[in-house]
XYZ file of C-alpha atoms in Angstrom:
110
model
C -4.794 10.113 -8.547
C -2.951 7.170 -10.098
C -4.358 4.084 -8.433
C -2.552 0.852 -7.775
C -3.643 -1.940 -10.122
C -3.703 -4.622 -7.425
C -5.624 -5.273 -4.231
C -4.146 -3.687 -1.102
C -4.956 -6.815 0.944
C -3.971 -9.783 -1.241
C -1.635 -7.986 -3.704
C -3.431 -9.566 -6.702
C -5.024 -7.891 -9.714
C -8.441 -8.508 -11.180
C -11.718 -6.712 -10.605
C -10.944 -4.126 -7.929
C -12.635 -1.024 -6.564
C -10.666 2.198 -6.267
C -10.607 4.494 -3.260
C -11.698 8.032 -4.152
C -9.403 9.479 -1.479
C -6.064 7.678 -1.975
C -4.327 5.364 -4.523
C -5.417 2.135 -2.784
C -7.600 -0.503 -4.472
C -9.404 -3.587 -3.134
C -11.291 -6.709 -4.161
C -14.794 -6.647 -2.712
C -14.170 -9.967 -0.941
C -10.897 -8.746 0.599
C -12.592 -5.947 2.530
C -13.540 -6.592 6.163
C -16.468 -6.850 6.176
C -16.549 -7.865 2.516
C -18.881 -6.064 0.127
C -21.295 -7.919 -2.130
C -21.405 -5.149 -4.745
C -19.352 -2.098 -5.640
C -20.627 0.953 -3.774
C -22.375 3.668 -5.767
C -20.938 7.167 -5.738
C -17.759 8.125 -3.931
C -16.090 5.447 -1.793
C -13.222 5.707 0.676
C -11.175 2.672 1.684
C -10.999 1.423 5.295
C -7.643 3.145 5.883
C -8.995 6.509 4.706
C -12.208 6.006 6.683
C -10.063 5.421 9.770
C -8.380 8.773 9.179
C -5.176 7.449 7.647
C -2.865 10.010 6.109
C -1.893 9.606 2.449
C 1.220 7.475 1.952
C 4.640 9.166 1.978
C 8.118 7.702 1.456
C 10.537 7.070 4.297
C 11.860 4.219 6.368
C 9.142 2.891 8.672
C 10.002 4.160 12.123
C 6.807 5.676 13.491
C 3.695 3.962 14.836
C 1.366 6.324 12.926
C 2.948 5.515 9.556
C 0.345 4.073 7.174
C 2.779 2.008 5.111
C 2.693 -1.754 5.331
C 4.484 -2.971 8.448
C 5.847 -5.949 6.529
C 7.812 -6.525 3.358
C 5.652 -7.152 0.289
C 8.038 -9.970 -0.740
C 8.903 -11.812 2.508
C 5.827 -10.772 4.493
C 7.878 -9.904 7.591
C 9.053 -6.750 9.316
C 12.388 -5.123 9.986
C 13.965 -2.065 8.396
C 11.745 -1.333 5.405
C 11.968 1.004 2.436
C 8.597 2.656 1.795
C 7.284 3.678 -1.600
C 6.569 7.372 -2.131
C 3.452 6.618 -4.177
C 1.709 3.703 -2.455
C 1.670 1.942 0.961
C 4.106 -0.786 -0.134
C 7.229 -1.515 1.923
C 10.260 -3.656 1.068
C 13.521 -4.864 2.553
C 16.278 -3.420 0.355
C 17.630 -6.946 -0.201
C 14.221 -8.182 -1.449
C 14.197 -5.822 -4.427
C 15.300 -7.005 -7.858
C 18.027 -5.977 -8.192
C 18.726 -5.650 -4.445
C 19.816 -2.252 -3.140
C 22.934 -1.860 -0.989
C 21.477 1.065 0.976
C 18.293 3.058 1.307
C 18.265 5.628 -1.508
C 18.153 9.368 -0.838
C 15.107 11.315 -1.952
C 11.946 9.997 -3.578
C 11.692 6.260 -4.242
C 8.982 4.430 -6.190
C 8.503 0.704 -5.865
C 8.786 -1.639 -8.859
C-alpha cells in the first residue's frame, strides 16, 4: 500500500505512523487519545478500527462515505471531489488549476 506522507488529522508531514490496513498516516499527538510511542507490531488507524471501508473516488453524497466531509483547502463542505487513492476531498474550484467540472473516471489528488 502506498501511504500518504502527511498526517490525516493536521495535513502536515514529519514523523508519522502508518496504518497497516489503509493508506492513512498520523502523528502520535494527533491521535485521540494521543499515543506516547509508536505501537509495536501491526497497527490500524482509528478509522479502520471503527470499521471504515477503504477510500474510493466519487462525489461525497452518502453518509457512510469515509472521505473527508470538508475541502482540504477551504476546510468547509459542499459538493466535493474525492480522491481515488486517499480520503482527501476538494472543491473543484480549490484545485490548482481549478477544474470546470468533476472529471469522469479515476481521479487522484495533487
